[in-house]
Amino acid sequence: MIGTVTLNPAVDRRYNIDKFEIGSVKRTKNYSASAGGKGLNVSRVVRMLGEEVGAFGFLGGSTGDYILNELEKLEVKSYFTKIQGTTRTCLNIIDEIGDNIEILEKGPIIEEEEVNSLLSKFKKAITKFDIITISGSIPLGVKDNIYGELIHIANKNNIKTILDTSKGAFIENLKASPYIVKPNKEEVESITGISMCSEENIITAAEKILELGAKNVAISLGAEGMYFIGVEGRFKVNIPKIELVNAVGSGDSSVAGFAVGFSQGLDIEGVLKLANACGISNAMEKNTGFIDPVVVKDLTEKIEISSL
Ligand code: ADP
């Protein structure tokens, strides 16, 4: 089974309106709600690839119940820790010409005993998992090194981890030696200060991230594919051109592909093909964190891996 960690999940609400007008009342039939947060996108894509998932994190209030219900429909096993606070809601309002406004709640403050409860749940269940993915931001009240603590527990049990987060949460937790980190172009530039304008720079930045503690680094470059450097080898992933629909969630989909690839025992080239095929397939879909398994299979045959 694949384990996912989403410490700061959200109910994502989308409303489509005709146009923005200050002071007006808008009525719409075109709206939706979904279980959001990067780790929940990973969970959904793993399920779409047919593998079992157990999801960890914090949930509370009626929004938390909504997410639990959505996870049940997806047949994701819940290892969530119940909290006193209320899981956040994130709002996206879009008009007819595609302009939008996003309102992101900061989310609940997590109490110390809730953090301890999550850690003991994780320790107790860890041996059930082949691989753990850790995604997204760290909620209020939780120390920046929480991901490092989870990675230590996984490492002690010889279980691989994939870390996909940014800013302080990324740098602080690299010391714990995650098996893979998956920063995108902008994240690598902000962490290393190196511009991703040439292959030489990309490799230098990757090596800098390895020096900080990661075992492997996958630098994802959107339509330009991916560089992967670390103990598994040094590769450039060349991907086919596609008609872009919506690339939001492509990184999460590629994390799901990595997790499924390793858990199925594919060799590293197979893992890289699956991870990128999932990212590309998501970019061809309207919904965030969605893939088409038939398209994924077709794409894996069109992706080329070259050694660096
Ligand atoms: P993130 O969502 O974390 O910013 P990326 O945008 O780099 O991550 O996407 C992750 C992977 O998804 C890429 O390495 C690539 O394989 C695929 N992908 C993303 N955007 C596109 C695109 N426009 N065309 C084709 N593939 C894409």
mmCIF file with all atom_site columns, C-alpha atoms and ligand atoms in Angstrom, residues 38 164 182 184 187 220-223 225-226 239-240 242 244 247 249-252 254 276 279-280 283, ligand 1:
data_model
loop_
_atom_site.group_PDB
_atom_site.id
_atom_site.type_symbol
_atom_site.label_atom_id
_atom_site.label_alt_id
_atom_site.label_comp_id
_atom_site.label_asym_id
_atom_site.label_entity_id
_atom_site.label_seq_id
_atom_site.pdbx_PDB_ins_code
_atom_site.Cartn_x
_atom_site.Cartn_y
_atom_site.Cartn_z
_atom_site.occupancy
_atom_site.B_iso_or_equiv
_atom_site.pdbx_formal_charge
_atom_site.auth_seq_id
_atom_site.auth_comp_id
_atom_site.auth_asym_id
_atom_site.auth_atom_id
_atom_site.pdbx_PDB_model_num
ATOM   1  C CA  . LYS A 1 38  ? -1.530 18.245 -2.836  1.00 0.00 ? 38  LYS A CA  1
ATOM   2  C CA  . ASP A 1 164 ? 7.095  17.560 -2.428  1.00 0.00 ? 164 ASP A CA  1
ATOM   3  C CA  . LYS A 1 182 ? 10.419 16.811 -6.502  1.00 0.00 ? 182 LYS A CA  1
ATOM   4  C CA  . ASN A 1 184 ? 9.674  22.353 -9.921  1.00 0.00 ? 184 ASN A CA  1
ATOM   5  C CA  . GLU A 1 187 ? 11.127 26.086 -6.458  1.00 0.00 ? 187 GLU A CA  1
ATOM   6  C CA  . SER A 1 220 ? 10.268 18.938 -13.026 1.00 0.00 ? 220 SER A CA  1
ATOM   7  C CA  . LEU A 1 221 ? 10.218 21.434 -15.875 1.00 0.00 ? 221 LEU A CA  1
ATOM   8  C CA  . GLY A 1 222 ? 6.583  21.434 -17.058 1.00 0.00 ? 222 GLY A CA  1
ATOM   9  C CA  . ALA A 1 223 ? 6.394  20.901 -20.839 1.00 0.00 ? 223 ALA A CA  1
ATOM   10 C CA  . GLY A 1 225 ? 10.020 17.168 -18.932 1.00 0.00 ? 225 GLY A CA  1
ATOM   11 C CA  . MET A 1 226 ? 12.322 16.378 -16.017 1.00 0.00 ? 226 MET A CA  1
ATOM   12 C CA  . ILE A 1 239 ? 8.467  14.075 -23.183 1.00 0.00 ? 239 ILE A CA  1
ATOM   13 C CA  . PRO A 1 240 ? 6.140  14.403 -26.209 1.00 0.00 ? 240 PRO A CA  1
ATOM   14 C CA  . ILE A 1 242 ? 0.707  17.765 -26.054 1.00 0.00 ? 242 ILE A CA  1
ATOM   15 C CA  . LEU A 1 244 ? -2.285 21.713 -22.809 1.00 0.00 ? 244 LEU A CA  1
ATOM   16 C CA  . ALA A 1 247 ? -1.347 21.658 -15.762 1.00 0.00 ? 247 ALA A CA  1
ATOM   17 C CA  . GLY A 1 249 ? -1.804 19.152 -10.263 1.00 0.00 ? 249 GLY A CA  1
ATOM   18 C CA  . SER A 1 250 ? 0.737  17.759 -12.764 1.00 0.00 ? 250 SER A CA  1
ATOM   19 C CA  . GLY A 1 251 ? 3.453  17.732 -10.101 1.00 0.00 ? 251 GLY A CA  1
ATOM   20 C CA  . ASP A 1 252 ? 1.155  15.824 -7.697  1.00 0.00 ? 252 ASP A CA  1
ATOM   21 C CA  . SER A 1 254 ? 3.974  12.753 -11.171 1.00 0.00 ? 254 SER A CA  1
ATOM   22 C CA  . ASN A 1 276 ? 6.107  11.803 -16.312 1.00 0.00 ? 276 ASN A CA  1
ATOM   23 C CA  . GLY A 1 279 ? 2.120  14.503 -15.082 1.00 0.00 ? 279 GLY A CA  1
ATOM   24 C CA  . ILE A 1 280 ? 1.445  14.842 -18.819 1.00 0.00 ? 280 ILE A CA  1
ATOM   25 C CA  . ALA A 1 283 ? -2.008 18.427 -18.060 1.00 0.00 ? 283 ALA A CA  1
HETATM 26 P P1  . ADP B 2 .   ? 4.402  21.265 -10.666 1.00 0.00 ? 1   ADP B P1  1
HETATM 27 O O1  . ADP B 2 .   ? 2.945  20.961 -10.891 1.00 0.00 ? 1   ADP B O1  1
HETATM 28 O O2  . ADP B 2 .   ? 4.923  20.738 -9.362  1.00 0.00 ? 1   ADP B O2  1
HETATM 29 O O3  . ADP B 2 .   ? 4.745  22.709 -10.946 1.00 0.00 ? 1   ADP B O3  1
HETATM 30 P P2  . ADP B 2 .   ? 5.406  20.562 -13.320 1.00 0.00 ? 1   ADP B P2  1
HETATM 31 O O4  . ADP B 2 .   ? 4.538  21.637 -13.898 1.00 0.00 ? 1   ADP B O4  1
HETATM 32 O O5  . ADP B 2 .   ? 6.868  20.667 -13.604 1.00 0.00 ? 1   ADP B O5  1
HETATM 33 O O6  . ADP B 2 .   ? 5.206  20.382 -11.754 1.00 0.00 ? 1   ADP B O6  1
HETATM 34 O O7  . ADP B 2 .   ? 4.846  19.180 -13.905 1.00 0.00 ? 1   ADP B O7  1
HETATM 35 C C1  . ADP B 2 .   ? 5.254  17.887 -13.509 1.00 0.00 ? 1   ADP B C1  1
HETATM 36 C C2  . ADP B 2 .   ? 5.372  16.998 -14.744 1.00 0.00 ? 1   ADP B C2  1
HETATM 37 O O8  . ADP B 2 .   ? 4.125  17.000 -15.488 1.00 0.00 ? 1   ADP B O8  1
HETATM 38 C C3  . ADP B 2 .   ? 6.439  17.476 -15.755 1.00 0.00 ? 1   ADP B C3  1
HETATM 39 O O9  . ADP B 2 .   ? 7.720  16.967 -15.409 1.00 0.00 ? 1   ADP B O9  1
HETATM 40 C C4  . ADP B 2 .   ? 5.891  16.891 -17.065 1.00 0.00 ? 1   ADP B C4  1
HETATM 41 O O10 . ADP B 2 .   ? 6.196  15.512 -17.168 1.00 0.00 ? 1   ADP B O10 1
HETATM 42 C C5  . ADP B 2 .   ? 4.363  17.035 -16.885 1.00 0.00 ? 1   ADP B C5  1
HETATM 43 N N1  . ADP B 2 .   ? 3.876  18.322 -17.435 1.00 0.00 ? 1   ADP B N1  1
HETATM 44 C C6  . ADP B 2 .   ? 3.581  19.457 -16.758 1.00 0.00 ? 1   ADP B C6  1
HETATM 45 N N2  . ADP B 2 .   ? 3.173  20.446 -17.581 1.00 0.00 ? 1   ADP B N2  1
HETATM 46 C C7  . ADP B 2 .   ? 3.189  19.938 -18.828 1.00 0.00 ? 1   ADP B C7  1
HETATM 47 C C8  . ADP B 2 .   ? 2.870  20.436 -20.130 1.00 0.00 ? 1   ADP B C8  1
HETATM 48 N N3  . ADP B 2 .   ? 2.469  21.703 -20.317 1.00 0.00 ? 1   ADP B N3  1
HETATM 49 N N4  . ADP B 2 .   ? 3.028  19.610 -21.191 1.00 0.00 ? 1   ADP B N4  1
HETATM 50 C C9  . ADP B 2 .   ? 3.446  18.342 -21.013 1.00 0.00 ? 1   ADP B C9  1
HETATM 51 N N5  . ADP B 2 .   ? 3.748  17.808 -19.826 1.00 0.00 ? 1   ADP B N5  1
HETATM 52 C C10 . ADP B 2 .   ? 3.638  18.576 -18.742 1.00 0.00 ? 1   ADP B C10 1
#
